[in-house]
Short mmCIF file of C-alpha atoms in Angstrom, two decimals:
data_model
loop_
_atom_site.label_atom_id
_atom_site.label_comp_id
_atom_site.label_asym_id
_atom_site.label_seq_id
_atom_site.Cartn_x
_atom_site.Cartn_y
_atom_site.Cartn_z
CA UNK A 127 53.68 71.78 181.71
CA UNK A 128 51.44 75.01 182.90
CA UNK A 129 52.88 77.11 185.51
CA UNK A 130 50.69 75.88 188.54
CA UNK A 131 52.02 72.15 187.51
CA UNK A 132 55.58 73.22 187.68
CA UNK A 133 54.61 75.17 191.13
CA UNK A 134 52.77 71.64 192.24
CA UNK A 135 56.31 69.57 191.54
CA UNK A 136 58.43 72.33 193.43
CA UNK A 137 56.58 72.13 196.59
CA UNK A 138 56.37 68.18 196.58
CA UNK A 139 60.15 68.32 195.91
CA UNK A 140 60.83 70.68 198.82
CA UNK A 141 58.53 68.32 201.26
CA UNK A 142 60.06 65.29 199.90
CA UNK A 143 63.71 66.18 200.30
CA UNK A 144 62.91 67.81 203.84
CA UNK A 145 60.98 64.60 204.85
CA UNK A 146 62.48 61.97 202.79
CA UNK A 147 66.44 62.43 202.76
CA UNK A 148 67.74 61.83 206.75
CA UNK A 149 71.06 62.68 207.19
CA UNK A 150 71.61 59.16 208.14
CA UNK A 151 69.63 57.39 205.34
CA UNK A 152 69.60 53.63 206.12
CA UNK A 153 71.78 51.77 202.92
CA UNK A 154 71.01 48.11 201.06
CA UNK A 155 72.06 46.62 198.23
CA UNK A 156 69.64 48.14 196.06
CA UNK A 157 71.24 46.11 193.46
CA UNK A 158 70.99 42.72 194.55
CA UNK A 159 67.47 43.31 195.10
CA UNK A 160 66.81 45.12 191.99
CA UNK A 161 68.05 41.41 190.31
CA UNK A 162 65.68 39.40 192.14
CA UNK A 163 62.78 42.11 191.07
CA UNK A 164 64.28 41.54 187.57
CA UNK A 165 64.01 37.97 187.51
CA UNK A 166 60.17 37.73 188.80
CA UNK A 167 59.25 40.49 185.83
CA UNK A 168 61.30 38.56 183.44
CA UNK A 169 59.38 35.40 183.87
CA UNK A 170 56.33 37.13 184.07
CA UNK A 171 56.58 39.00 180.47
CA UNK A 172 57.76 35.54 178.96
CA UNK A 173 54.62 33.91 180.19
CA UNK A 174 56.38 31.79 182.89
CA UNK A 175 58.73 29.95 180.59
CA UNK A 176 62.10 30.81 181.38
CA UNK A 177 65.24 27.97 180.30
CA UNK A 178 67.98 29.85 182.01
CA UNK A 179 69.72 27.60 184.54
CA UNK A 180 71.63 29.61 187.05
CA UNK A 181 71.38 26.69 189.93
CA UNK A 182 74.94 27.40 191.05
CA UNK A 183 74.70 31.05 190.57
CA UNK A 184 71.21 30.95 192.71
CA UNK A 185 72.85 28.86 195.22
CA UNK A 186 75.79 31.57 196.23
CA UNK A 187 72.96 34.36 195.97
CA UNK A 188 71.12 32.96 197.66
CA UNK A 189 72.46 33.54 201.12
CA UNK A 190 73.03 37.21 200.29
CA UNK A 191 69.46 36.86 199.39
CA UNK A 192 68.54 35.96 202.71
CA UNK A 193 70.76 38.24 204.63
CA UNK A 194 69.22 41.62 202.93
CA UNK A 195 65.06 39.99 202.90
CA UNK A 196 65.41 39.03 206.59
CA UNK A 197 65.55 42.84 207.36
CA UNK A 198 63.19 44.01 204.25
CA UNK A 199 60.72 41.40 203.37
CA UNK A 200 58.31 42.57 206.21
CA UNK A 201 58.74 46.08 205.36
CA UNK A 202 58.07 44.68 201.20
CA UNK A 203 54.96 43.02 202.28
CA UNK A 204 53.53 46.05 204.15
CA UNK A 205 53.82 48.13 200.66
CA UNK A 206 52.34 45.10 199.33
CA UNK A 207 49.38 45.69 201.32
CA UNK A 208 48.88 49.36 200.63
CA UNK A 209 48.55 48.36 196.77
CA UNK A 210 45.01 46.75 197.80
CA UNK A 211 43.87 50.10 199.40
CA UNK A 212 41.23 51.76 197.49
CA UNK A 213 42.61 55.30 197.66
CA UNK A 214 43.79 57.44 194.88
CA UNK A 215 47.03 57.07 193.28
CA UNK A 216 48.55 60.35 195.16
CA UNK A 217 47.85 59.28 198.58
CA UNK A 218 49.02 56.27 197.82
CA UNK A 219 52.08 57.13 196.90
CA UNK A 220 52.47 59.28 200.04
CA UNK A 221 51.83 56.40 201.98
CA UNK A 222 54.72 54.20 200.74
CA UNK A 223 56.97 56.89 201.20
CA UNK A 224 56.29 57.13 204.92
CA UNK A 225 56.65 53.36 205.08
CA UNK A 226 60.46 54.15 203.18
CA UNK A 227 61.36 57.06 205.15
CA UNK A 228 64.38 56.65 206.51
CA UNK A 229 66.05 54.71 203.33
CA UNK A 230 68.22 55.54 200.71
CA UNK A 231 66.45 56.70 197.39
CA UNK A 232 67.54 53.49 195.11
CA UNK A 233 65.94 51.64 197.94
CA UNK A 234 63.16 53.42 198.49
CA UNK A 235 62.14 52.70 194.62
CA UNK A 236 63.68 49.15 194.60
CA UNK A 237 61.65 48.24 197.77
CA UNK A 238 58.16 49.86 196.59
CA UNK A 239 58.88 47.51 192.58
CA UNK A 240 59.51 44.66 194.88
CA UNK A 241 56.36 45.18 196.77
CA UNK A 242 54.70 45.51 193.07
CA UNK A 243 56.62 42.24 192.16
CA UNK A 244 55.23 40.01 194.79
CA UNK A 245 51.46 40.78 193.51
CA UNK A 246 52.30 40.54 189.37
CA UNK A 247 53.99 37.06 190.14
CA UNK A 248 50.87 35.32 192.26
CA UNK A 249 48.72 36.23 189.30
CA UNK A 250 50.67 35.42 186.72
CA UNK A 251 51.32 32.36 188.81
CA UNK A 252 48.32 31.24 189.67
CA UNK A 253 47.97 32.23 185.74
CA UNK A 254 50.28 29.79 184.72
CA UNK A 255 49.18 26.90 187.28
CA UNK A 256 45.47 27.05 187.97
CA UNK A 257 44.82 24.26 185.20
CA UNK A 258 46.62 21.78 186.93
CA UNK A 259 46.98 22.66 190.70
CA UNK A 260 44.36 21.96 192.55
CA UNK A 261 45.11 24.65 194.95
CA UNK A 262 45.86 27.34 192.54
CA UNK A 263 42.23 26.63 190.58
CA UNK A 264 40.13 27.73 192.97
CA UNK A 265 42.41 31.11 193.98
CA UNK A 266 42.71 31.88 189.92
CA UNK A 267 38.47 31.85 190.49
CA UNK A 268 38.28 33.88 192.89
CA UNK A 269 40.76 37.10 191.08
CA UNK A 270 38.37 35.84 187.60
CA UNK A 271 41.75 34.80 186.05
CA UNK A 272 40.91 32.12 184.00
CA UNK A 273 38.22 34.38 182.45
CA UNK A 274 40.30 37.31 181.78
CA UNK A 275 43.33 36.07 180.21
CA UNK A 276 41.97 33.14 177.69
CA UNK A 277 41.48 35.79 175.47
CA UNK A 278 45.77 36.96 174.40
CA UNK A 279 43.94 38.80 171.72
CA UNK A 280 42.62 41.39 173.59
CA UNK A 281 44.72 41.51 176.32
CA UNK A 282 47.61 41.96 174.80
CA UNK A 283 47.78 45.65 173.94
CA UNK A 284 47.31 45.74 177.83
CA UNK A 285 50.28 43.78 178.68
CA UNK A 286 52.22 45.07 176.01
CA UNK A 287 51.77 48.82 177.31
CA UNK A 288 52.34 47.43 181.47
CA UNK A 289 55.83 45.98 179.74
CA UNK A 290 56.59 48.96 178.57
CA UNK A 291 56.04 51.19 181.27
CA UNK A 292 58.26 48.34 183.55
CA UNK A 293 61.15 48.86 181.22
CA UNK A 294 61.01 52.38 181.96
CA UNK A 295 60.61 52.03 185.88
CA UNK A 296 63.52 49.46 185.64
CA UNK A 297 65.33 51.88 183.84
CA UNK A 298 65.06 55.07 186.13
CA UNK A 299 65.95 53.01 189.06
CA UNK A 300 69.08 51.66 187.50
CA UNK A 301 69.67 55.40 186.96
CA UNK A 302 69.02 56.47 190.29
CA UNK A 303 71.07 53.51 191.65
CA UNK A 304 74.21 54.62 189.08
CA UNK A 305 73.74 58.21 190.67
CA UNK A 306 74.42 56.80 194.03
CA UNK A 307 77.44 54.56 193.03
CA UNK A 308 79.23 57.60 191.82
CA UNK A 309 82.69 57.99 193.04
CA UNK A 310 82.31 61.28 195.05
CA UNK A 311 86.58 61.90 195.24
CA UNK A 312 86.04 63.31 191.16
CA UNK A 313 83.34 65.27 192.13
CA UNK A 314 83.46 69.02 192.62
CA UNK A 315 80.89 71.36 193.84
CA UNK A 316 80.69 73.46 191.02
CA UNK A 317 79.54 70.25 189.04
CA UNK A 318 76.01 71.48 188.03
CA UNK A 319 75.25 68.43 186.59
CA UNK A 320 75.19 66.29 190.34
CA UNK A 321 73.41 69.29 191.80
CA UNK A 322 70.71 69.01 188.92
CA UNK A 323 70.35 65.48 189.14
CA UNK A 324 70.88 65.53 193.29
CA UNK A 325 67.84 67.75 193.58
CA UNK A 326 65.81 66.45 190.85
CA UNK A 327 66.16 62.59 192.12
CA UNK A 328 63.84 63.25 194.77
CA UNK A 329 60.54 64.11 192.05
CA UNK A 330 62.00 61.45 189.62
CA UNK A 331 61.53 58.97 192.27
CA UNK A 332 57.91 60.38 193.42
CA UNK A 333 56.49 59.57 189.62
CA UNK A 334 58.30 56.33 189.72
CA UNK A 335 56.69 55.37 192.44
CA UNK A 336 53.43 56.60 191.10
CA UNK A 337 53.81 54.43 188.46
CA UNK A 338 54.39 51.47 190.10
CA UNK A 339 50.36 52.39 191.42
CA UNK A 340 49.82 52.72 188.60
CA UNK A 341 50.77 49.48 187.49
CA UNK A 342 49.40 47.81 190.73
CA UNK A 343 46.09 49.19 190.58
CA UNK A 344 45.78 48.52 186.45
CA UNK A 345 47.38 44.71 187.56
CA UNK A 346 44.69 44.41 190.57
CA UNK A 347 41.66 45.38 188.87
CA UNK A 348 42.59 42.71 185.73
CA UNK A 349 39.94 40.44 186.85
CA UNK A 350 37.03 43.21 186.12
CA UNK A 351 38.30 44.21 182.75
CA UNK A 352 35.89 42.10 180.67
CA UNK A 353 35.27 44.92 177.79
CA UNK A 354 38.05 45.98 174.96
CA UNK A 355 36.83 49.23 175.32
CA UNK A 356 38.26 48.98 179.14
CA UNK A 357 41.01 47.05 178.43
CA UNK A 358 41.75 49.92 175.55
CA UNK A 359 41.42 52.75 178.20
CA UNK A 360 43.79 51.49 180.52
CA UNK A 361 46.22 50.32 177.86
CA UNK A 362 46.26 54.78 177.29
CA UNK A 363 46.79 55.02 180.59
CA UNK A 364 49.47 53.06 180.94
CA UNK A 365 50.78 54.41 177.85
CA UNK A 366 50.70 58.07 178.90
CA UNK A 367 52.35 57.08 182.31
CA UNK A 368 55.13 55.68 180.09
CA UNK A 369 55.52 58.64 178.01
CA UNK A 370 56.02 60.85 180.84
CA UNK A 371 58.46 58.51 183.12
CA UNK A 372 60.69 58.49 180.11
CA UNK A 373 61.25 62.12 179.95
CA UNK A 374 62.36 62.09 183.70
CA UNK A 375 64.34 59.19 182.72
CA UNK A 376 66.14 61.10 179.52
CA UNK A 377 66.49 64.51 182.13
CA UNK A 378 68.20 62.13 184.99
CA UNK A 379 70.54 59.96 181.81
CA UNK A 380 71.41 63.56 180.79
CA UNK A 381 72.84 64.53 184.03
CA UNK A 382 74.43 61.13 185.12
CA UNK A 383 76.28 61.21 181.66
CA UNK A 384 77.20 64.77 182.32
CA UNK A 385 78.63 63.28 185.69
CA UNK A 386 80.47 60.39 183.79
CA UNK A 387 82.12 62.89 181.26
CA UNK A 388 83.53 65.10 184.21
CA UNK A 389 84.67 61.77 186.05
CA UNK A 390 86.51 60.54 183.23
CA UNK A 391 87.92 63.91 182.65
CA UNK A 392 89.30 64.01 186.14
CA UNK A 393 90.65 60.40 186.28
CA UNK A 394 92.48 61.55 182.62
CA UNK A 395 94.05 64.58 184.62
CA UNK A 396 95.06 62.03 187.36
CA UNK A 397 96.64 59.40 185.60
CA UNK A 398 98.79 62.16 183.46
CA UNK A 399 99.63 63.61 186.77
CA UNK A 400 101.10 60.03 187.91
CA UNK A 401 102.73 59.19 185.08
CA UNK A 402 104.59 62.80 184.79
CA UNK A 403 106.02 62.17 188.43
CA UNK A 404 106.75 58.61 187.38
CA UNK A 405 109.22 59.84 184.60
CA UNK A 406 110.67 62.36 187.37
CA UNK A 407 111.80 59.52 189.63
CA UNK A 408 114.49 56.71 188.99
CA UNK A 409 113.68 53.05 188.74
CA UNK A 410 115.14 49.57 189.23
CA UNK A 411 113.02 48.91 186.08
CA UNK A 412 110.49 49.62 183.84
CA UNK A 413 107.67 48.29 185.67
CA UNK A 414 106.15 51.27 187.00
CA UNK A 415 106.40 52.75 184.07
CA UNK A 416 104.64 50.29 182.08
CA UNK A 417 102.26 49.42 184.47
CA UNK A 418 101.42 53.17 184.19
CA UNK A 419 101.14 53.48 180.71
CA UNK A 420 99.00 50.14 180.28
CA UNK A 421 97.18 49.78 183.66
CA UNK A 422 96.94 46.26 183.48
CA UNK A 423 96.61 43.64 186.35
CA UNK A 424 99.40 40.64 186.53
CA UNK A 425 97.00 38.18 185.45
CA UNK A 426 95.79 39.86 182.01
CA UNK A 427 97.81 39.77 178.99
CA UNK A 428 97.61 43.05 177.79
CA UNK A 429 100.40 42.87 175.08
CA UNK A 430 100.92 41.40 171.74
CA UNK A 431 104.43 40.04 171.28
CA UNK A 432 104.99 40.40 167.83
CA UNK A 433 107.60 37.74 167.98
CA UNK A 434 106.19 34.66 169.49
CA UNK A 435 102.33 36.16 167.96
CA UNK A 436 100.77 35.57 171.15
CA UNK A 437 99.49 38.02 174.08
CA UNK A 438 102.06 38.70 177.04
CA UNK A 439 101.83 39.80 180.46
CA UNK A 440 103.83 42.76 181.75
CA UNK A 441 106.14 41.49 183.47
CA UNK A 442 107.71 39.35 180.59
CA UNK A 443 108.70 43.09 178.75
CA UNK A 444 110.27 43.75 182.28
CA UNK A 445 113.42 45.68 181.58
CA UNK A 446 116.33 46.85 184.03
CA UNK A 447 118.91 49.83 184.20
#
Protein backbone atom coordinates (compact mmCIF):
# COMPACT_ATOMS: atom_id res chain seq x y z
CA UNK A 1 0.00 0.00 0.00
CA UNK A 2 1.76 3.47 -1.33
CA UNK A 3 1.91 6.23 1.06
CA UNK A 4 -0.99 8.44 -0.40
CA UNK A 5 -3.28 5.07 0.03
CA UNK A 6 -2.37 4.75 3.62
CA UNK A 7 -2.95 8.77 3.91
CA UNK A 8 -6.51 8.09 1.93
CA UNK A 9 -7.59 5.28 4.79
CA UNK A 10 -6.44 7.67 7.74
CA UNK A 11 -8.59 10.49 6.79
CA UNK A 12 -11.73 8.23 5.99
CA UNK A 13 -11.05 6.66 9.43
CA UNK A 14 -10.90 10.02 11.21
CA UNK A 15 -14.35 11.17 9.31
CA UNK A 16 -15.87 7.90 9.95
CA UNK A 17 -15.26 7.62 13.66
CA UNK A 18 -16.13 11.47 14.10
CA UNK A 19 -19.37 10.93 12.05
CA UNK A 20 -20.15 7.39 12.52
CA UNK A 21 -19.60 6.42 16.36
CA UNK A 22 -22.44 8.67 18.57
CA UNK A 23 -21.88 8.50 21.97
CA UNK A 24 -25.23 6.98 22.22
CA UNK A 25 -25.03 4.43 19.32
CA UNK A 26 -28.50 2.83 18.93
CA UNK A 27 -27.94 -1.33 19.87
CA UNK A 28 -29.76 -4.64 18.09
CA UNK A 29 -29.19 -7.96 18.10
CA UNK A 30 -26.78 -7.96 15.45
CA UNK A 31 -26.76 -11.58 15.97
CA UNK A 32 -30.12 -12.68 15.51
CA UNK A 33 -30.14 -10.85 12.40
CA UNK A 34 -26.84 -11.93 11.21
CA UNK A 35 -28.72 -15.74 11.38
CA UNK A 36 -31.53 -14.82 9.31
CA UNK A 37 -28.86 -13.15 6.68
CA UNK A 38 -27.13 -16.58 7.08
CA UNK A 39 -29.94 -18.63 6.27
CA UNK A 40 -31.09 -16.64 2.92
CA UNK A 41 -27.13 -16.96 1.67
CA UNK A 42 -27.13 -20.52 2.69
CA UNK A 43 -29.99 -21.47 0.50
CA UNK A 44 -28.87 -19.37 -2.08
CA UNK A 45 -25.20 -21.05 -2.52
CA UNK A 46 -26.98 -24.57 -2.33
CA UNK A 47 -29.16 -23.65 -5.24
CA UNK A 48 -32.40 -23.40 -3.16
CA UNK A 49 -32.37 -26.92 -1.82
CA UNK A 50 -32.02 -26.86 1.73
CA UNK A 51 -33.49 -30.29 4.00
CA UNK A 52 -32.90 -28.74 7.35
CA UNK A 53 -36.15 -28.68 9.35
CA UNK A 54 -35.98 -26.20 12.14
CA UNK A 55 -40.06 -25.68 12.22
CA UNK A 56 -40.01 -25.50 16.02
CA UNK A 57 -36.84 -23.65 16.22
CA UNK A 58 -38.36 -21.04 13.45
CA UNK A 59 -41.47 -20.88 15.37
CA UNK A 60 -39.79 -19.42 18.85
CA UNK A 61 -37.54 -17.12 16.50
CA UNK A 62 -39.76 -16.12 15.00
CA UNK A 63 -41.32 -13.58 17.28
CA UNK A 64 -37.88 -12.23 18.16
CA UNK A 65 -37.78 -12.03 14.47
CA UNK A 66 -40.53 -9.78 14.35
CA UNK A 67 -39.78 -7.68 17.32
CA UNK A 68 -36.14 -6.50 15.91
CA UNK A 69 -37.60 -6.22 11.69
CA UNK A 70 -40.57 -4.12 12.86
CA UNK A 71 -38.00 -1.35 13.78
CA UNK A 72 -35.30 -2.28 10.88
CA UNK A 73 -36.94 -3.72 7.90
CA UNK A 74 -37.84 -0.16 6.55
CA UNK A 75 -34.51 1.13 7.26
CA UNK A 76 -33.14 -2.62 5.29
CA UNK A 77 -35.25 -1.83 2.37
CA UNK A 78 -34.03 1.79 1.97
CA UNK A 79 -30.25 0.30 1.63
CA UNK A 80 -31.92 -2.03 -0.60
CA UNK A 81 -32.79 0.71 -2.79
CA UNK A 82 -29.47 2.50 -2.90
CA UNK A 83 -27.96 -0.88 -4.39
CA UNK A 84 -30.01 0.02 -7.73
CA UNK A 85 -28.36 3.53 -7.88
CA UNK A 86 -26.00 3.88 -10.66
CA UNK A 87 -23.23 5.66 -8.76
CA UNK A 88 -19.79 4.47 -8.06
CA UNK A 89 -18.97 2.07 -5.46
CA UNK A 90 -17.44 4.95 -3.01
CA UNK A 91 -20.39 7.10 -2.93
CA UNK A 92 -22.28 4.41 -2.47
CA UNK A 93 -20.90 3.29 0.32
CA UNK A 94 -21.07 6.79 1.86
CA UNK A 95 -24.57 6.75 1.33
CA UNK A 96 -25.44 3.64 3.42
CA UNK A 97 -23.48 4.89 6.09
CA UNK A 98 -25.56 8.03 6.47
CA UNK A 99 -28.65 5.83 6.29
CA UNK A 100 -26.70 3.70 9.53
CA UNK A 101 -25.54 6.61 11.35
CA UNK A 102 -26.55 6.48 14.52
CA UNK A 103 -26.10 2.44 14.97
CA UNK A 104 -23.76 0.30 16.47
CA UNK A 105 -20.91 -0.97 14.06
CA UNK A 106 -22.04 -4.90 14.01
CA UNK A 107 -25.29 -3.37 12.96
CA UNK A 108 -24.33 -1.06 10.73
CA UNK A 109 -22.61 -4.08 8.62
CA UNK A 110 -25.35 -6.65 9.55
CA UNK A 111 -28.08 -4.19 8.32
CA UNK A 112 -26.23 -3.05 4.93
CA UNK A 113 -25.65 -7.67 4.18
CA UNK A 114 -29.27 -7.81 4.97
CA UNK A 115 -30.14 -5.12 2.55
CA UNK A 116 -27.72 -7.20 0.04
CA UNK A 117 -29.69 -10.39 1.12
CA UNK A 118 -33.11 -9.30 0.17
CA UNK A 119 -31.88 -8.67 -3.64
CA UNK A 120 -29.54 -12.17 -3.99
CA UNK A 121 -32.70 -14.14 -2.70
CA UNK A 122 -35.50 -12.63 -5.37
CA UNK A 123 -33.08 -13.66 -8.06
CA UNK A 124 -32.08 -16.67 -7.02
CA UNK A 125 -35.75 -17.09 -6.31
CA UNK A 126 -37.29 -16.19 -9.10
CA UNK A 127 -34.14 -18.45 -10.33
CA UNK A 128 -35.36 -21.35 -8.78
CA UNK A 129 -39.26 -20.78 -9.58
CA UNK A 130 -39.72 -19.06 -12.91
CA UNK A 131 -40.29 -22.57 -14.68
CA UNK A 132 -43.23 -23.28 -12.88
CA UNK A 133 -44.79 -20.05 -11.39
CA UNK A 134 -46.58 -18.28 -13.50
CA UNK A 135 -45.86 -15.12 -11.73
CA UNK A 136 -42.23 -15.57 -11.26
CA UNK A 137 -41.77 -16.36 -15.35
CA UNK A 138 -42.43 -13.28 -16.55
CA UNK A 139 -40.26 -11.23 -13.59
CA UNK A 140 -37.17 -13.92 -14.28
CA UNK A 141 -37.73 -12.22 -18.16
CA UNK A 142 -37.57 -9.17 -17.39
CA UNK A 143 -33.81 -9.39 -15.04
CA UNK A 144 -32.81 -12.02 -18.43
CA UNK A 145 -32.55 -14.81 -15.78
CA UNK A 146 -33.49 -17.67 -17.54
CA UNK A 147 -30.86 -16.69 -20.17
CA UNK A 148 -28.03 -16.11 -17.92
CA UNK A 149 -27.95 -18.94 -15.65
CA UNK A 150 -28.81 -22.13 -18.06
CA UNK A 151 -25.39 -22.10 -18.72
CA UNK A 152 -23.62 -23.51 -14.75
CA UNK A 153 -20.61 -23.90 -16.92
CA UNK A 154 -19.74 -20.57 -17.29
CA UNK A 155 -21.20 -19.09 -14.54
CA UNK A 156 -19.80 -20.84 -12.14
CA UNK A 157 -16.34 -19.38 -11.65
CA UNK A 158 -18.64 -16.26 -11.03
CA UNK A 159 -20.58 -17.68 -8.28
CA UNK A 160 -17.87 -19.51 -6.95
CA UNK A 161 -15.68 -16.19 -6.47
CA UNK A 162 -19.28 -14.07 -5.02
CA UNK A 163 -19.23 -17.27 -2.38
CA UNK A 164 -16.12 -16.63 -1.52
CA UNK A 165 -16.00 -13.13 -0.98
CA UNK A 166 -19.56 -13.77 1.30
CA UNK A 167 -17.60 -16.09 3.51
CA UNK A 168 -15.25 -13.43 4.11
CA UNK A 169 -17.92 -10.57 4.73
CA UNK A 170 -19.70 -13.14 7.04
CA UNK A 171 -16.61 -13.62 8.65
CA UNK A 172 -15.47 -9.95 9.48
CA UNK A 173 -18.83 -9.23 10.81
CA UNK A 174 -18.83 -12.15 13.16
CA UNK A 175 -15.51 -10.53 14.15
CA UNK A 176 -16.69 -7.21 14.57
CA UNK A 177 -19.78 -8.55 16.45
CA UNK A 178 -17.21 -10.78 18.91
CA UNK A 179 -15.33 -7.34 19.43
CA UNK A 180 -18.46 -5.85 20.76
CA UNK A 181 -19.50 -8.84 23.03
CA UNK A 182 -16.27 -8.50 24.88
CA UNK A 183 -16.54 -8.41 28.55
CA UNK A 184 -15.16 -4.85 29.22
CA UNK A 185 -14.60 -5.65 33.43
CA UNK A 186 -11.04 -7.71 32.04
CA UNK A 187 -10.18 -5.02 30.02
CA UNK A 188 -7.49 -2.49 30.84
CA UNK A 189 -6.48 0.58 29.08
CA UNK A 190 -3.12 -0.24 28.44
CA UNK A 191 -4.51 -3.26 26.34
CA UNK A 192 -3.08 -2.22 22.89
CA UNK A 193 -4.67 -4.86 21.33
CA UNK A 194 -8.65 -3.28 21.95
CA UNK A 195 -7.21 0.11 21.10
CA UNK A 196 -5.81 -1.39 17.71
CA UNK A 197 -8.77 -3.19 16.90
CA UNK A 198 -11.22 -0.21 18.52
CA UNK A 199 -9.76 2.24 16.04
CA UNK A 200 -9.23 0.04 13.18
CA UNK A 201 -13.06 -1.38 13.27
CA UNK A 202 -14.23 1.70 11.87
CA UNK A 203 -12.04 1.17 8.13
CA UNK A 204 -12.64 -2.66 8.47
CA UNK A 205 -16.22 -1.98 8.36
CA UNK A 206 -15.96 0.81 5.43
CA UNK A 207 -14.37 -2.08 2.95
CA UNK A 208 -16.93 -4.46 4.20
CA UNK A 209 -19.40 -2.50 3.26
CA UNK A 210 -17.76 -1.79 -0.02
CA UNK A 211 -17.87 -5.16 -0.69
CA UNK A 212 -21.20 -5.84 -0.15
CA UNK A 213 -21.44 -3.09 -3.49
CA UNK A 214 -19.49 -4.84 -4.72
CA UNK A 215 -21.36 -7.87 -4.60
CA UNK A 216 -24.70 -6.00 -5.28
CA UNK A 217 -23.66 -4.29 -8.27
CA UNK A 218 -21.71 -7.69 -9.77
CA UNK A 219 -25.34 -9.58 -8.53
CA UNK A 220 -27.51 -6.68 -10.33
CA UNK A 221 -25.85 -6.46 -13.52
CA UNK A 222 -26.03 -10.67 -13.87
CA UNK A 223 -28.63 -10.36 -16.44
CA UNK A 224 -26.11 -8.40 -18.98
CA UNK A 225 -23.22 -10.72 -18.53
CA UNK A 226 -23.75 -12.79 -21.70
CA UNK A 227 -19.79 -13.10 -22.63
CA UNK A 228 -17.12 -15.45 -20.58
CA UNK A 229 -14.80 -12.91 -21.15
CA UNK A 230 -17.24 -10.62 -18.81
CA UNK A 231 -18.23 -13.12 -16.67
CA UNK A 232 -14.18 -13.82 -16.30
CA UNK A 233 -13.54 -10.07 -15.48
CA UNK A 234 -15.85 -9.80 -12.80
CA UNK A 235 -15.06 -13.21 -11.37
CA UNK A 236 -11.17 -11.03 -10.81
CA UNK A 237 -12.95 -8.58 -9.39
CA UNK A 238 -14.60 -10.28 -7.04
CA UNK A 239 -11.61 -12.21 -6.42
CA UNK A 240 -9.33 -9.25 -5.66
CA UNK A 241 -12.11 -7.78 -3.32
CA UNK A 242 -11.76 -11.10 -1.48
CA UNK A 243 -8.13 -11.05 -1.23
CA UNK A 244 -8.06 -7.78 0.34
CA UNK A 245 -11.19 -8.18 2.92
CA UNK A 246 -9.30 -11.13 4.23
CA UNK A 247 -6.29 -9.29 5.28
CA UNK A 248 -8.53 -6.84 7.33
CA UNK A 249 -10.15 -9.87 8.51
CA UNK A 250 -6.62 -11.70 9.65
CA UNK A 251 -5.48 -7.84 11.20
CA UNK A 252 -9.02 -7.62 13.24
CA UNK A 253 -8.73 -11.99 14.28
CA UNK A 254 -5.21 -10.91 15.39
CA UNK A 255 -6.33 -8.34 17.76
CA UNK A 256 -9.62 -10.00 19.05
CA UNK A 257 -7.39 -13.11 19.89
CA UNK A 258 -4.91 -10.81 21.48
CA UNK A 259 -8.08 -9.58 23.52
CA UNK A 260 -9.15 -13.26 24.33
CA UNK A 261 -5.55 -14.20 25.60
CA UNK A 262 -5.52 -11.12 28.06
CA UNK A 263 -9.23 -12.03 29.14
CA UNK A 264 -8.42 -15.44 29.95
CA UNK A 265 -5.33 -14.32 31.65
CA UNK A 266 -7.30 -12.06 33.90
CA UNK A 267 -10.20 -14.49 34.68
CA UNK A 268 -6.99 -17.12 35.62
CA UNK A 269 -5.72 -14.31 38.11
CA UNK A 270 -9.37 -14.06 39.41
CA UNK A 271 -10.32 -17.41 40.05
CA UNK A 272 -6.74 -18.05 41.94
CA UNK A 273 -7.55 -14.97 43.84
CA UNK A 274 -11.02 -16.66 45.01
CA UNK A 275 -9.91 -19.77 45.67
CA UNK A 276 -6.78 -18.43 47.91
CA UNK A 277 -9.42 -16.50 50.15
CA UNK A 278 -11.59 -19.61 50.03
CA UNK A 279 -8.82 -21.73 51.82
CA UNK A 280 -8.43 -18.61 54.33
CA UNK A 281 -12.00 -18.92 55.57
CA UNK A 282 -13.74 -21.87 57.54
CA UNK A 283 -16.53 -23.96 56.15
CA UNK A 284 -19.53 -26.07 57.14
CA UNK A 285 -18.25 -28.18 54.18
CA UNK A 286 -16.44 -28.68 51.29
CA UNK A 287 -18.73 -27.23 48.88
CA UNK A 288 -17.22 -24.02 48.24
CA UNK A 289 -14.27 -25.43 47.93
CA UNK A 290 -15.09 -27.83 45.34
CA UNK A 291 -17.33 -25.82 43.59
CA UNK A 292 -14.21 -23.58 43.28
CA UNK A 293 -11.88 -25.92 42.13
CA UNK A 294 -14.37 -27.55 39.47
CA UNK A 295 -16.78 -24.67 38.60
CA UNK A 296 -19.48 -26.80 37.78
CA UNK A 297 -23.31 -26.09 37.84
CA UNK A 298 -25.69 -28.56 40.09
CA UNK A 299 -27.10 -30.08 37.15
CA UNK A 300 -23.73 -31.31 35.33
CA UNK A 301 -21.90 -34.24 36.43
CA UNK A 302 -18.56 -33.16 36.42
CA UNK A 303 -16.95 -36.15 38.32
CA UNK A 304 -16.08 -39.68 37.70
CA UNK A 305 -16.73 -41.88 40.71
CA UNK A 306 -14.33 -44.43 40.38
CA UNK A 307 -16.42 -46.68 42.49
CA UNK A 308 -19.85 -46.92 41.09
CA UNK A 309 -17.90 -46.01 37.24
CA UNK A 310 -20.36 -43.49 36.52
CA UNK A 311 -20.24 -39.47 36.45
CA UNK A 312 -21.38 -37.63 39.80
CA UNK A 313 -22.58 -34.35 40.66
CA UNK A 314 -20.92 -32.25 43.35
CA UNK A 315 -22.87 -32.41 45.81
CA UNK A 316 -22.77 -36.30 46.22
CA UNK A 317 -18.63 -35.79 47.23
CA UNK A 318 -20.17 -33.23 49.76
CA UNK A 319 -18.08 -33.58 52.87
CA UNK A 320 -18.50 -31.94 56.48
CA UNK A 321 -16.12 -30.84 59.43
Amino acid sequence: MDRSTMSDERALVKKLVAEHEPDEAIDYNAKLLLRLVEDILHSTSSSGHDSRDDRDEDKILQSSYNDILGMLSFKINRISCEFSYKADAHSTAVSIFEMVRNYKWDVKLVLALAAFSLTYGEIWLLACIHKTNQLAKPMAILKHLPDTLKDAGQTKPFFDALNSLFGVILNVIKCVIEFNDLPLSYITPDLAAYSTASSYIPIASYWTIRGIVACATKITSLGHLSASSAMQTESWELATFAHKLKNTLDHLRKQLDSCYSHIEKKRDDEAYRILVELFKMSHPDNMKILRALIYAKDDILPLFDGVTKKMVRIIEWKQTG
